[in-house]
Structure formats: structure tokens, C-alpha cells
mmCIF file of C-alpha atoms in Angstrom:
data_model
loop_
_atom_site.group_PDB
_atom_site.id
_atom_site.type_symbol
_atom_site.label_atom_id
_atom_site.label_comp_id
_atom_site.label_asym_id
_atom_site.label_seq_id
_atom_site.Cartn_x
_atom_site.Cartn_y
_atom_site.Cartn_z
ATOM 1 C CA UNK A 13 20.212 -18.401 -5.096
ATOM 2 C CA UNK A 14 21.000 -17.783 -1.826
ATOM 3 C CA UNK A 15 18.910 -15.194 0.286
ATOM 4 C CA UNK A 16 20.583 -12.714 2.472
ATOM 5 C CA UNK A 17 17.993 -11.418 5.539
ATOM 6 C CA UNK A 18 19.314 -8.822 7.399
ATOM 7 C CA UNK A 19 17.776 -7.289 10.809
ATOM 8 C CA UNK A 20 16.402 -4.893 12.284
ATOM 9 C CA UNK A 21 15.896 -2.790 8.928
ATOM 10 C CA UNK A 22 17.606 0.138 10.752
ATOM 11 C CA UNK A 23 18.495 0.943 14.772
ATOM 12 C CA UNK A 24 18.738 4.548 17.015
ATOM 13 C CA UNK A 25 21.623 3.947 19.204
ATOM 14 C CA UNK A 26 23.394 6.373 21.393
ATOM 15 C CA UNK A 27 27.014 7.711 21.075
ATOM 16 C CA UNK A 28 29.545 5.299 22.998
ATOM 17 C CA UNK A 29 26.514 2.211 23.183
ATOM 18 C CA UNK A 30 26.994 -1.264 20.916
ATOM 19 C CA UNK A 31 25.490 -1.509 17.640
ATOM 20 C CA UNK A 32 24.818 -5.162 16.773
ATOM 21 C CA UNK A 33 23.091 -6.173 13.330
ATOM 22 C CA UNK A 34 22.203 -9.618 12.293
ATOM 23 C CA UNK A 35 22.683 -11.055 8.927
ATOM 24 C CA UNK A 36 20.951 -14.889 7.925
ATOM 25 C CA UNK A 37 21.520 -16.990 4.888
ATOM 26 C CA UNK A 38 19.443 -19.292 3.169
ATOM 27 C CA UNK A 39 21.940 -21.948 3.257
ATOM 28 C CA UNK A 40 25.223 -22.359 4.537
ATOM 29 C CA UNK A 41 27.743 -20.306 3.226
ATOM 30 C CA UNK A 42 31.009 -22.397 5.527
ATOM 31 C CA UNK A 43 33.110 -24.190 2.875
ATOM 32 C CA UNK A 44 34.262 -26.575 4.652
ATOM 33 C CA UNK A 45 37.287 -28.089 2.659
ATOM 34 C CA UNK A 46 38.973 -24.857 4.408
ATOM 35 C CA UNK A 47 36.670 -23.578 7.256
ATOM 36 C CA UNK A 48 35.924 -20.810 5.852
ATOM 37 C CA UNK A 49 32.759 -18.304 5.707
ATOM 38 C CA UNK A 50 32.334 -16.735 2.800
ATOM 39 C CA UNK A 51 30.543 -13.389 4.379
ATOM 40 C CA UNK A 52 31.266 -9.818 4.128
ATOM 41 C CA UNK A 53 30.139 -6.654 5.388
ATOM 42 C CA UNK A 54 29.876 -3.341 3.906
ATOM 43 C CA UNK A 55 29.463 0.392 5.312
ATOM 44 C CA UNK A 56 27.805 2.852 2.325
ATOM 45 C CA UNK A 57 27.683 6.270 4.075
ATOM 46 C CA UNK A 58 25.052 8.722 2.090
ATOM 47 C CA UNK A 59 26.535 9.282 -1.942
ATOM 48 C CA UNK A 60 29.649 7.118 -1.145
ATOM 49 C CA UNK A 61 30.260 3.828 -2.593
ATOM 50 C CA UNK A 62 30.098 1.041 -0.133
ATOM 51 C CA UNK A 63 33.680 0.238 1.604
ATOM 52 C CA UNK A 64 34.720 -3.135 2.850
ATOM 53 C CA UNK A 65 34.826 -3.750 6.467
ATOM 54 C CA UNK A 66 34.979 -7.260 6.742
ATOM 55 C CA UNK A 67 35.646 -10.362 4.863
ATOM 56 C CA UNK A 68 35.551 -13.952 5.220
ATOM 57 C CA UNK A 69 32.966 -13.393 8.205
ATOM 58 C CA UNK A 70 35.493 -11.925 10.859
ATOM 59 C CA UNK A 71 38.228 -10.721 9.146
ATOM 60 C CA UNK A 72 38.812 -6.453 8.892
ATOM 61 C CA UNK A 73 39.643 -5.197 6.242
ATOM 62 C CA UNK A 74 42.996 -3.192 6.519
ATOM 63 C CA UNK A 75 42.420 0.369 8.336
ATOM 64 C CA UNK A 76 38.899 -0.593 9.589
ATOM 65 C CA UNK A 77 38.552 1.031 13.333
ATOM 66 C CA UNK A 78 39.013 -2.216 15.920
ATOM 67 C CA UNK A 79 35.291 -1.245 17.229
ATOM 68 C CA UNK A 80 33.933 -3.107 14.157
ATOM 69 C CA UNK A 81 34.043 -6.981 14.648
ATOM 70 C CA UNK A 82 32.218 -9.572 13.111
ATOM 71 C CA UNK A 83 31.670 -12.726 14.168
ATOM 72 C CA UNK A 84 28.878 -16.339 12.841
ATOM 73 C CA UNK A 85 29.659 -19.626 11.178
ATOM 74 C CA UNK A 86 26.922 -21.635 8.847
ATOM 75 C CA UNK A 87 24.028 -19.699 8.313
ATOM 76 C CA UNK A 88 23.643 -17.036 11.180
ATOM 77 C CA UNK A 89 26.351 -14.061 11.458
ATOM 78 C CA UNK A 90 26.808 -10.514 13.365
ATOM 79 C CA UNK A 91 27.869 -7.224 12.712
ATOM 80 C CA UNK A 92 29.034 -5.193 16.196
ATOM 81 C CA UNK A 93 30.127 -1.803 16.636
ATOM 82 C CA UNK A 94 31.091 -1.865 19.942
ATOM 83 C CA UNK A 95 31.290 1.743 20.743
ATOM 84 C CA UNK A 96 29.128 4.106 18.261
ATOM 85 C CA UNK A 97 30.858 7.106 17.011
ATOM 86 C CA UNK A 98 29.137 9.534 15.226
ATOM 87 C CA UNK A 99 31.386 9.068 11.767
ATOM 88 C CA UNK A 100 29.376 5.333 11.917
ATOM 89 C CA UNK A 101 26.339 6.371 10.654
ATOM 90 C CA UNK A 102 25.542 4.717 7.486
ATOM 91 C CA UNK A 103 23.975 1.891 5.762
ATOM 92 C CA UNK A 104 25.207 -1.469 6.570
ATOM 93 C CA UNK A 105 25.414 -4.795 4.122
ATOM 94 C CA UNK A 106 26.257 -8.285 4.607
ATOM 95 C CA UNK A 107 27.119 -10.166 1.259
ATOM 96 C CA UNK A 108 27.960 -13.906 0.828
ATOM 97 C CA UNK A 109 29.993 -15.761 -1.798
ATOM 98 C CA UNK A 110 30.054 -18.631 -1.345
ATOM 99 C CA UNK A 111 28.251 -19.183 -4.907
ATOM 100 C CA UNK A 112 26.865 -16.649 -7.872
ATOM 101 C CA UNK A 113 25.064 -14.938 -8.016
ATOM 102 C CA UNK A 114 26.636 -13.166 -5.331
ATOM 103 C CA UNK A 115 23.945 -12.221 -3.420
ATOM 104 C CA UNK A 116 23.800 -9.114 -0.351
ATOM 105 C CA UNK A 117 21.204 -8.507 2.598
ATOM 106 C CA UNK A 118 18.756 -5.571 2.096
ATOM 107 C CA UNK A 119 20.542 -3.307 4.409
ATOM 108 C CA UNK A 120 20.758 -1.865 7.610
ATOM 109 C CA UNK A 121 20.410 1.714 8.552
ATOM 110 C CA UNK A 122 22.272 2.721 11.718
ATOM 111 C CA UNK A 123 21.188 6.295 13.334
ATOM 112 C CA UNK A 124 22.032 7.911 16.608
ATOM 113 C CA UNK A 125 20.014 7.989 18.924
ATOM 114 C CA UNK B 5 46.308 3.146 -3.624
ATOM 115 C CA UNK B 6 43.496 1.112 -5.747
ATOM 116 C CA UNK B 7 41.761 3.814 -7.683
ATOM 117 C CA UNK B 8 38.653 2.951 -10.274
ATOM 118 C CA UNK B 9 36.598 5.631 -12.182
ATOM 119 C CA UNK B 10 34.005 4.800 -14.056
ATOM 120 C CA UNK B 11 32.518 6.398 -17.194
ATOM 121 C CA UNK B 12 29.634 6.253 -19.865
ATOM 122 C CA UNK B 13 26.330 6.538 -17.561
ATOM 123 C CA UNK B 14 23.443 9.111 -18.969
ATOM 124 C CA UNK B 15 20.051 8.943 -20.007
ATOM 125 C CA UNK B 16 18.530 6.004 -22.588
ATOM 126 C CA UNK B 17 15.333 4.941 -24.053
ATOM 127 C CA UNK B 18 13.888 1.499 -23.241
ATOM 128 C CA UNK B 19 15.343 -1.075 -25.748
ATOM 129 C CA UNK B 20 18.398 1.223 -26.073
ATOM 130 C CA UNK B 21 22.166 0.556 -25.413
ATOM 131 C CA UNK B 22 24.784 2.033 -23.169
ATOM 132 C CA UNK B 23 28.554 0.721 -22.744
ATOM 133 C CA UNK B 24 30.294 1.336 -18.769
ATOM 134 C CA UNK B 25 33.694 1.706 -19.111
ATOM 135 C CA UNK B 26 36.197 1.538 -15.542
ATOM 136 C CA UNK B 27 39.602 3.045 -15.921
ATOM 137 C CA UNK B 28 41.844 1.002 -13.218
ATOM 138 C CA UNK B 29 45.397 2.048 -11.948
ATOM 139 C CA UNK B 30 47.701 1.689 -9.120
ATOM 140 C CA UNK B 31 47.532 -2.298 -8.963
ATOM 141 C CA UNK B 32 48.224 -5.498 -11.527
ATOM 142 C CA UNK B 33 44.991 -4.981 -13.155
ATOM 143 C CA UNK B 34 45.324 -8.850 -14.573
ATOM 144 C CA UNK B 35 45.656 -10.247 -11.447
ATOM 145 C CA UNK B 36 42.449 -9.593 -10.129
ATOM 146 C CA UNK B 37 38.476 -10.339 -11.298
ATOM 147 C CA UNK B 38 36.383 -7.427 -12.040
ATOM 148 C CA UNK B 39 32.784 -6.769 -10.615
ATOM 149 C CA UNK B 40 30.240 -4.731 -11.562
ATOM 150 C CA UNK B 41 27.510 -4.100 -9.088
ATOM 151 C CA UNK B 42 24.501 -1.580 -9.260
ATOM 152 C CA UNK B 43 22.288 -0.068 -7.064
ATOM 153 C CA UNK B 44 18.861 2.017 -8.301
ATOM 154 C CA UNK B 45 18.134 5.049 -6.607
ATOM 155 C CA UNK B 46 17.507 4.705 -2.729
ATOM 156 C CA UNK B 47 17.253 1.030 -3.244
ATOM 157 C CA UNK B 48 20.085 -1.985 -1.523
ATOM 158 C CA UNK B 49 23.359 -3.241 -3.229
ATOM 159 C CA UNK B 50 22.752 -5.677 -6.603
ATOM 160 C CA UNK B 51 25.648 -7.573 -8.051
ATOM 161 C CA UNK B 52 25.392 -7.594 -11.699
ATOM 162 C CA UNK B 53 28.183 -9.413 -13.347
ATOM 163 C CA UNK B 54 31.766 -10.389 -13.128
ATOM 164 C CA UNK B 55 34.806 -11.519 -15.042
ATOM 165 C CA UNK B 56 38.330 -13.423 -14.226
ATOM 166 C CA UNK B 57 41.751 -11.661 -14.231
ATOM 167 C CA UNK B 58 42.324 -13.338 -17.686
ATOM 168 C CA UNK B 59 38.995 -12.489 -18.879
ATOM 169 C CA UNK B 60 38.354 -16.147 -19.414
ATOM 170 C CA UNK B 61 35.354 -16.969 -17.509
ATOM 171 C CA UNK B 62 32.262 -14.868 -16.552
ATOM 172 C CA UNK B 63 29.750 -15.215 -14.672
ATOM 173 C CA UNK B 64 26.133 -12.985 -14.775
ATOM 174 C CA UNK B 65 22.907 -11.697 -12.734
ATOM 175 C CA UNK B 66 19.859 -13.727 -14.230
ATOM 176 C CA UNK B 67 18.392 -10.071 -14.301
ATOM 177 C CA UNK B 68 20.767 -8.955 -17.259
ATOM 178 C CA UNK B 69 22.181 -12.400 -18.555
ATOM 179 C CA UNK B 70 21.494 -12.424 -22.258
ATOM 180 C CA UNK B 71 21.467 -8.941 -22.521
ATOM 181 C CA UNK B 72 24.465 -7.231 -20.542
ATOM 182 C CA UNK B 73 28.053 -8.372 -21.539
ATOM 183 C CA UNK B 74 31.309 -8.071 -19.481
ATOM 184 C CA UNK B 75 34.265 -7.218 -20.840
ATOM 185 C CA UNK B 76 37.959 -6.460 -19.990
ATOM 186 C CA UNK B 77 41.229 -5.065 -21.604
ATOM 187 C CA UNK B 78 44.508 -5.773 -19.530
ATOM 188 C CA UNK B 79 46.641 -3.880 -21.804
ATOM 189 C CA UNK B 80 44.382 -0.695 -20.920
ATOM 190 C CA UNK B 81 43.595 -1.469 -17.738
ATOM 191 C CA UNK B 82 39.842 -1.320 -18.722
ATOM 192 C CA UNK B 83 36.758 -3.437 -17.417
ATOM 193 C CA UNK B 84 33.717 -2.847 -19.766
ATOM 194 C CA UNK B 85 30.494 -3.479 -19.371
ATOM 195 C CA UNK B 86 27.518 -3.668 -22.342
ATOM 196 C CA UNK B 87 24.453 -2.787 -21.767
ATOM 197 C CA UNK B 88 21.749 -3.854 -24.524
ATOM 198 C CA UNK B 89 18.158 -4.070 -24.409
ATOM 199 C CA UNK B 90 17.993 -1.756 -21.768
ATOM 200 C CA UNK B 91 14.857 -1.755 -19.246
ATOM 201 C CA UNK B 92 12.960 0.716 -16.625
ATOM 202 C CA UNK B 93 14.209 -1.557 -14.248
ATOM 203 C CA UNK B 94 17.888 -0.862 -15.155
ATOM 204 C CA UNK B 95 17.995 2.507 -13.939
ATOM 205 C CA UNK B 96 20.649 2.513 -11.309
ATOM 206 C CA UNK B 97 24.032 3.905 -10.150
ATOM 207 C CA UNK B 98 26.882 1.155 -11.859
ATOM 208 C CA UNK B 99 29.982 0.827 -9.540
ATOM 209 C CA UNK B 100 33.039 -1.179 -10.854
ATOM 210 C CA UNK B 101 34.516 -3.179 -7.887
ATOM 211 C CA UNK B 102 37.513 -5.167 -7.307
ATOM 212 C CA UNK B 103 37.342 -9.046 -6.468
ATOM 213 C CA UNK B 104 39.996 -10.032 -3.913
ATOM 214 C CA UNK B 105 41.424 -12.438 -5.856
ATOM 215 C CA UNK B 106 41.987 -13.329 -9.816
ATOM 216 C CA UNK B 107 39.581 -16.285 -10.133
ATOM 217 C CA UNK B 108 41.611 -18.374 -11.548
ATOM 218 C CA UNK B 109 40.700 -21.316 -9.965
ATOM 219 C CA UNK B 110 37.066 -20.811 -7.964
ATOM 220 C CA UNK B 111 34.429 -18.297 -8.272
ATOM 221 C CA UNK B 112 34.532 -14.858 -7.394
ATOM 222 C CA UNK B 113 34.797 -13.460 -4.092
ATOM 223 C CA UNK B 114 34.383 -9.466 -2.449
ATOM 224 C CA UNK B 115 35.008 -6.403 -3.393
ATOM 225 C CA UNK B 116 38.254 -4.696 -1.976
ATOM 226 C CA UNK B 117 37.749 -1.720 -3.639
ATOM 227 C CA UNK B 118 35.159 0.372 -5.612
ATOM 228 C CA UNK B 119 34.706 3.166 -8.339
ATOM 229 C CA UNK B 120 32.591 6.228 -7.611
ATOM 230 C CA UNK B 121 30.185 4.883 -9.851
ATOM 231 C CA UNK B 122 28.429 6.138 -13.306
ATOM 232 C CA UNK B 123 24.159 6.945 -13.059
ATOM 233 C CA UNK B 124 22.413 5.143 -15.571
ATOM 234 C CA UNK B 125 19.177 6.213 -15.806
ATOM 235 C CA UNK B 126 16.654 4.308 -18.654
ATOM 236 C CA UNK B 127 13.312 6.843 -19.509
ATOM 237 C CA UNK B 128 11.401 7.869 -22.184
#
């Protein structure tokens, strides 16, 4: 299986600063017959189901605010949020596909500070 | 828009059995694979099981294979999930999600879109 390690466990970070959250896998999840990542991130904001904000390791998902980018190849990939707003506050996942079981990190928890 | 709402979460006993159902609409159902994915209470996201557009292939969680069974009816626009042999362990809220693409040919990928998701909660 492939492990998912996410850090820091959570952040503080003020209104208007970058949030940046890492997100390792146990092997590489690049397929490389087509270049692609298979890594995803997720918001879950407090009794919400999670909501896709980016697939295939850098690609937003449609009406995702341009402050959210991510951006990694292989093994080692980042979430930013370039300019915190307070509506950001939430949980944040990385998942991989690149083989079942499909595996996600433990989570991020982004706070302002 | 993509809307999922799932169904059939309560309380169980241990050893008991539940069935998850997730009503789709508003896109070809068929066309895409179905996830399920759980999460127990204030605990990280844990993908459970999924099944191809044509319900042909599946794929499972080594924490429920043998016991939990995916299912899927295109006419109804259904995905199913059965839940046997239930566990302490189980407890959890159940989303339905849907895969970006059919899995027809290669596994399964994200999840565009989820359900509100059903509590199950397994006690005695």
C-alpha cells in the first residue's frame, strides 16, 4: 500500500499570509507512460463532506479560488494557499491513485492565526 | 449539478448487517465508477471500496474485503453498498463519491463529487 504523510498536523496562519502543507508518498505515484501524478487534494470544512480542489497534482478543480495551487512530481508534493481568507479554514487531504487501495494523508488542520 | 444522497446508516450490533444505498442524478450515472469512502468520528478520510461504470470490476479496502460488497444499479441510478459482519471498528460516517472517470480501462481515480453521507454507528 502506499503511505500518504502529510505535515505539519495543523498550522495558525494569519489572514492575507501563505499557507503551504506538504504531502509525501511512499513510492512514486508519476505514471510515467503519460507524465502524470496521480495526487489530489481535498478541503473538509467542519460537518461537510470533503470537496475536490485539485487533481492530478496541480490541476483545480472547476470553481476552486486561483489562491489554491498545487504543485510536486514523484514522491514529494505541496498544497499553497497563497493568501488565507477566513472561508479557508478547514481540514486539508492529499490522496494518491496511482494504485488501490486508494490511500489519503492523515490530514491537515489549517487555523488563523 | 452532480447531486448524491445517501441512505440506510443507524445503529447495529457487532456481527450485524446494514445495506448503504446512494441515490445519483443530474449526470450519466453509467459512465462513471462509484466510491465509497468512510470516515469514523473525528478521525481522517478512509477509502472503502469501489466499482466500474458497468459494474464489472471492483476493487476493496483489505479492512472490509470479504465482508462488505459493492453494488450498483444503472437503471436506478443506485450504488449499494453491503455491509456484513459488522465490527466496532466500522463505526463511521459512509460518503458515496464520484470517480472521475468510468474505469473502463485502468483503476479508479478521485472523487469529483460527494454525498452528504449516512452515520453508521456499530454498538451493543
Amino acid at each position: 500500500d502506499i503511505v500518504m504523510t502529510q505535515s505539519p498536523d495543523s498550522l495558525a496562519v494569519s489572514l492575507g499570509e501563505r499557507a503551504t502543507i506538504n504531502c509525501k508518498s511512499s513510492q512514486s505515484v508519476l505514471y510515467t507512460s503519460n507524465n502524470k501524478n496521480y495526487l489530489a487534494w481535498f478541503q473538509q470544512k467542519p460537518g461537510q463532506p470533503p470537496k475536490l480542489l485539485i487533481s492530478w497534482a496541480s490541476t483545480r478543480d472547476s470553481g476552486v479560488p486561483d489562491r489554491f495551487s498545487g504543485s510536486g512530481s514523484g514522491t514529494d508534493f505541496t498544497l499553497t494557499i497563497s493568501s488565507l481568507q477566513a472561508e479557508d479554514v478547514a481540514v486539508y487531504y492529499c490522496q494518491q491513485y496511482y494504485s488501490t487501495p486508494l490511500t489519503f494523508g492523515g490530514g491537515t488542520k489549517v487555523e488563523i492565526k | 449539478e452532480v447531486q448524491l444522497l445517501e441512505s440506510g446508516g443507524g445503529l447495529v450490533q457487532p456481527g450485524g448487517s446494514l445495506r448503504l444505498s446512494c441515490a445519483a442524478s443530474e449526470f450519466t450515472f453509467s459512465s462513471y465508477a462509484m466510491n465509497w469512502v468512510r470516515q469514523a468520528p473525528g478521525k481522517g478520510l478512509e477509502w472503502v471500496s469501489v466499482i466500474s461504470g458497468s459494474g464489472g470490476r471492483t476493487f476493496y479496502a483489505d479492512s472490509v474485503k470479504g465482508r462488505f460488497t459493492i453494488s450498483r444499479d444503472n437503471f436506478k441510478t443506485t450504488l449499494y453498498l453491503q455491509m456484513n459482519s459488522l465490527r466496532v471498528e466500522d463505526t463511521a460516517v459512509y460518503y458515496c463519491a464520484k470517480d472521475l472517470a468510468s474505469m473502463a480501462s485502468g483503476g479508479p481515480l478521485t472523487f469529483d463529487h460527494w454525498g452528504p453521507g449516512t452515520l453508521v454507528t456499530v454498538s451493543s
